């Protein structure tokens, strides 16, 4: 069975609310705040599998066109992370549907002003809720750099386990990085 987007769920309006944060679909209005938080910020970018945005116009176009289209097509669901206390863009989490059926891959980042508040741990939990209940996934995975212990702990707090370490998996900032491949199965999710 291939991953297909659930029908009639109104993804443009979906909001998943936790105790600290909520997830909502990315909008074109989020592009400026995201750019300000992540562009040229090596403290965030060093932990990401991508090198970050380089062109503000192209970055804004992706928020206006690519992200909503990916969501409509059921390829990827990109959510803004927003504190419940106020409508402020804090970061992003995506639930991507790769080529194999009933599996999702998480990618995420959080702006530095929002670190150490438990936001990402809760965002991962809400994204897993979405993947398991709305997309009928049987597995959710994420890849983290082996020295990114904060990200690994946020995943472990949600029940993820390390399936393996990939040596010299990503070439970033002039050196090879090892990564952990971590997964959570639907029957382990609580």
PDB file of C-alpha atoms in Angstrom, residues 10-120:
ATOM      1  CA  UNK A  10      -8.366  20.052   5.131  1.00  0.00           C
ATOM      2  CA  UNK A  11      -4.563  20.125   5.385  1.00  0.00           C
ATOM      3  CA  UNK A  12      -4.467  23.831   4.616  1.00  0.00           C
ATOM      4  CA  UNK A  13      -6.244  24.475   7.911  1.00  0.00           C
ATOM      5  CA  UNK A  14      -4.864  21.667  10.089  1.00  0.00           C
ATOM      6  CA  UNK A  15      -3.509  22.646  13.481  1.00  0.00           C
ATOM      7  CA  UNK A  16      -2.005  20.188  15.966  1.00  0.00           C
ATOM      8  CA  UNK A  17      -1.876  21.674  19.449  1.00  0.00           C
ATOM      9  CA  UNK A  18       0.236  20.527  22.385  1.00  0.00           C
ATOM     10  CA  UNK A  19       0.825  22.070  25.788  1.00  0.00           C
ATOM     11  CA  UNK A  20       3.779  24.286  24.762  1.00  0.00           C
ATOM     12  CA  UNK A  21       3.582  24.575  20.994  1.00  0.00           C
ATOM     13  CA  UNK A  22       1.314  24.037  18.043  1.00  0.00           C
ATOM     14  CA  UNK A  23       2.052  22.864  14.528  1.00  0.00           C
ATOM     15  CA  UNK A  24       0.352  24.495  11.567  1.00  0.00           C
ATOM     16  CA  UNK A  25       1.047  24.416   7.819  1.00  0.00           C
ATOM     17  CA  UNK A  26       3.740  26.761   6.575  1.00  0.00           C
ATOM     18  CA  UNK A  27       2.489  29.928   4.920  1.00  0.00           C
ATOM     19  CA  UNK A  28       4.198  32.494   2.693  1.00  0.00           C
ATOM     20  CA  UNK A  29       4.112  34.850   5.692  1.00  0.00           C
ATOM     21  CA  UNK A  30       6.521  32.498   7.544  1.00  0.00           C
ATOM     22  CA  UNK A  31       9.310  32.953   4.998  1.00  0.00           C
ATOM     23  CA  UNK A  32      10.685  36.207   6.426  1.00  0.00           C
ATOM     24  CA  UNK A  33      10.739  34.938  10.026  1.00  0.00           C
ATOM     25  CA  UNK A  34      12.318  31.641   8.947  1.00  0.00           C
ATOM     26  CA  UNK A  35      14.933  33.492   6.903  1.00  0.00           C
ATOM     27  CA  UNK A  36      15.812  35.713   9.867  1.00  0.00           C
ATOM     28  CA  UNK A  37      16.197  32.708  12.199  1.00  0.00           C
ATOM     29  CA  UNK A  38      18.157  30.322   9.983  1.00  0.00           C
ATOM     30  CA  UNK A  39      19.966  32.262   7.212  1.00  0.00           C
ATOM     31  CA  UNK A  40      23.706  32.355   7.841  1.00  0.00           C
ATOM     32  CA  UNK A  41      23.261  31.005  11.365  1.00  0.00           C
ATOM     33  CA  UNK A  42      25.999  28.392  11.678  1.00  0.00           C
ATOM     34  CA  UNK A  43      24.836  27.433  15.168  1.00  0.00           C
ATOM     35  CA  UNK A  44      21.631  26.046  13.624  1.00  0.00           C
ATOM     36  CA  UNK A  45      22.920  25.090  10.177  1.00  0.00           C
ATOM     37  CA  UNK A  46      25.727  22.887  11.519  1.00  0.00           C
ATOM     38  CA  UNK A  47      23.054  20.398  12.671  1.00  0.00           C
ATOM     39  CA  UNK A  48      21.027  20.330   9.437  1.00  0.00           C
ATOM     40  CA  UNK A  49      21.462  17.909   6.556  1.00  0.00           C
ATOM     41  CA  UNK A  50      20.994  20.842   4.141  1.00  0.00           C
ATOM     42  CA  UNK A  51      23.189  23.940   3.995  1.00  0.00           C
ATOM     43  CA  UNK A  52      20.368  26.419   4.547  1.00  0.00           C
ATOM     44  CA  UNK A  53      18.883  29.118   2.359  1.00  0.00           C
ATOM     45  CA  UNK A  54      21.090  31.284   0.168  1.00  0.00           C
ATOM     46  CA  UNK A  55      18.615  33.303  -1.905  1.00  0.00           C
ATOM     47  CA  UNK A  56      15.798  35.115  -0.092  1.00  0.00           C
ATOM     48  CA  UNK A  57      13.542  35.317  -3.161  1.00  0.00           C
ATOM     49  CA  UNK A  58      13.882  31.598  -3.882  1.00  0.00           C
ATOM     50  CA  UNK A  59      13.375  30.820  -0.197  1.00  0.00           C
ATOM     51  CA  UNK A  60      10.118  32.832  -0.168  1.00  0.00           C
ATOM     52  CA  UNK A  61       8.955  31.131  -3.385  1.00  0.00           C
ATOM     53  CA  UNK A  62       9.351  27.714  -1.777  1.00  0.00           C
ATOM     54  CA  UNK A  63       7.111  28.812   1.110  1.00  0.00           C
ATOM     55  CA  UNK A  64       4.504  30.226  -1.281  1.00  0.00           C
ATOM     56  CA  UNK A  65       4.526  27.481  -3.928  1.00  0.00           C
ATOM     57  CA  UNK A  66       6.530  24.314  -3.192  1.00  0.00           C
ATOM     58  CA  UNK A  67       5.519  23.630   0.410  1.00  0.00           C
ATOM     59  CA  UNK A  68       1.744  23.980  -0.160  1.00  0.00           C
ATOM     60  CA  UNK A  69       1.949  21.907  -3.351  1.00  0.00           C
ATOM     61  CA  UNK A  70       3.933  19.149  -1.613  1.00  0.00           C
ATOM     62  CA  UNK A  71       1.241  19.058   1.071  1.00  0.00           C
ATOM     63  CA  UNK A  72      -1.605  18.902  -1.468  1.00  0.00           C
ATOM     64  CA  UNK A  73       0.183  16.096  -3.321  1.00  0.00           C
ATOM     65  CA  UNK A  74       0.896  14.168  -0.104  1.00  0.00           C
ATOM     66  CA  UNK A  75       4.694  14.194  -0.586  1.00  0.00           C
ATOM     67  CA  UNK A  76       5.683  16.249   2.426  1.00  0.00           C
ATOM     68  CA  UNK A  77       3.913  18.052   5.246  1.00  0.00           C
ATOM     69  CA  UNK A  78       5.881  21.067   6.467  1.00  0.00           C
ATOM     70  CA  UNK A  79       4.671  22.622   9.668  1.00  0.00           C
ATOM     71  CA  UNK A  80       5.560  25.861  11.394  1.00  0.00           C
ATOM     72  CA  UNK A  81       6.356  25.457  15.076  1.00  0.00           C
ATOM     73  CA  UNK A  82       4.632  28.177  17.051  1.00  0.00           C
ATOM     74  CA  UNK A  83       4.487  28.690  20.833  1.00  0.00           C
ATOM     75  CA  UNK A  84       0.940  28.254  22.167  1.00  0.00           C
ATOM     76  CA  UNK A  85       1.351  31.508  24.119  1.00  0.00           C
ATOM     77  CA  UNK A  86       1.631  33.610  20.991  1.00  0.00           C
ATOM     78  CA  UNK A  87       1.706  33.576  17.224  1.00  0.00           C
ATOM     79  CA  UNK A  88       5.463  33.649  16.745  1.00  0.00           C
ATOM     80  CA  UNK A  89       7.324  31.513  14.205  1.00  0.00           C
ATOM     81  CA  UNK A  90       9.873  29.436  16.150  1.00  0.00           C
ATOM     82  CA  UNK A  91      11.024  26.843  13.629  1.00  0.00           C
ATOM     83  CA  UNK A  92       9.943  24.082  11.300  1.00  0.00           C
ATOM     84  CA  UNK A  93       9.251  20.362  11.304  1.00  0.00           C
ATOM     85  CA  UNK A  94       8.496  18.301   8.226  1.00  0.00           C
ATOM     86  CA  UNK A  95       6.931  14.894   7.804  1.00  0.00           C
ATOM     87  CA  UNK A  96       8.252  13.623   4.486  1.00  0.00           C
ATOM     88  CA  UNK A  97       6.936  10.546   2.762  1.00  0.00           C
ATOM     89  CA  UNK A  98       9.866   8.827   1.072  1.00  0.00           C
ATOM     90  CA  UNK A  99       9.681   6.241  -1.655  1.00  0.00           C
ATOM     91  CA  UNK A 100       8.853   3.273   0.551  1.00  0.00           C
ATOM     92  CA  UNK A 101       5.283   2.741   1.718  1.00  0.00           C
ATOM     93  CA  UNK A 102       3.821   3.697   5.087  1.00  0.00           C
ATOM     94  CA  UNK A 103       6.974   5.343   6.381  1.00  0.00           C
ATOM     95  CA  UNK A 104       7.729   8.959   7.202  1.00  0.00           C
ATOM     96  CA  UNK A 105      10.949  10.856   7.737  1.00  0.00           C
ATOM     97  CA  UNK A 106      11.201  13.828  10.114  1.00  0.00           C
ATOM     98  CA  UNK A 107      13.346  16.873   9.490  1.00  0.00           C
ATOM     99  CA  UNK A 108      13.348  19.841  11.831  1.00  0.00           C
ATOM    100  CA  UNK A 109      15.052  22.953  13.130  1.00  0.00           C
ATOM    101  CA  UNK A 110      14.332  25.518  15.817  1.00  0.00           C
ATOM    102  CA  UNK A 111      15.463  29.140  16.121  1.00  0.00           C
ATOM    103  CA  UNK A 112      18.016  29.749  18.875  1.00  0.00           C
ATOM    104  CA  UNK A 113      15.719  32.037  20.931  1.00  0.00           C
ATOM    105  CA  UNK A 114      13.418  29.013  21.354  1.00  0.00           C
ATOM    106  CA  UNK A 115      16.002  26.422  22.425  1.00  0.00           C
ATOM    107  CA  UNK A 116      15.896  24.640  25.795  1.00  0.00           C
ATOM    108  CA  UNK A 117      12.151  25.053  26.344  1.00  0.00           C
ATOM    109  CA  UNK A 118      11.020  21.557  25.360  1.00  0.00           C
ATOM    110  CA  UNK A 119       9.514  22.850  22.109  1.00  0.00           C
ATOM    111  CA  UNK A 120      11.287  20.416  19.801  1.00  0.00           C
TER     112      UNK A 120
END
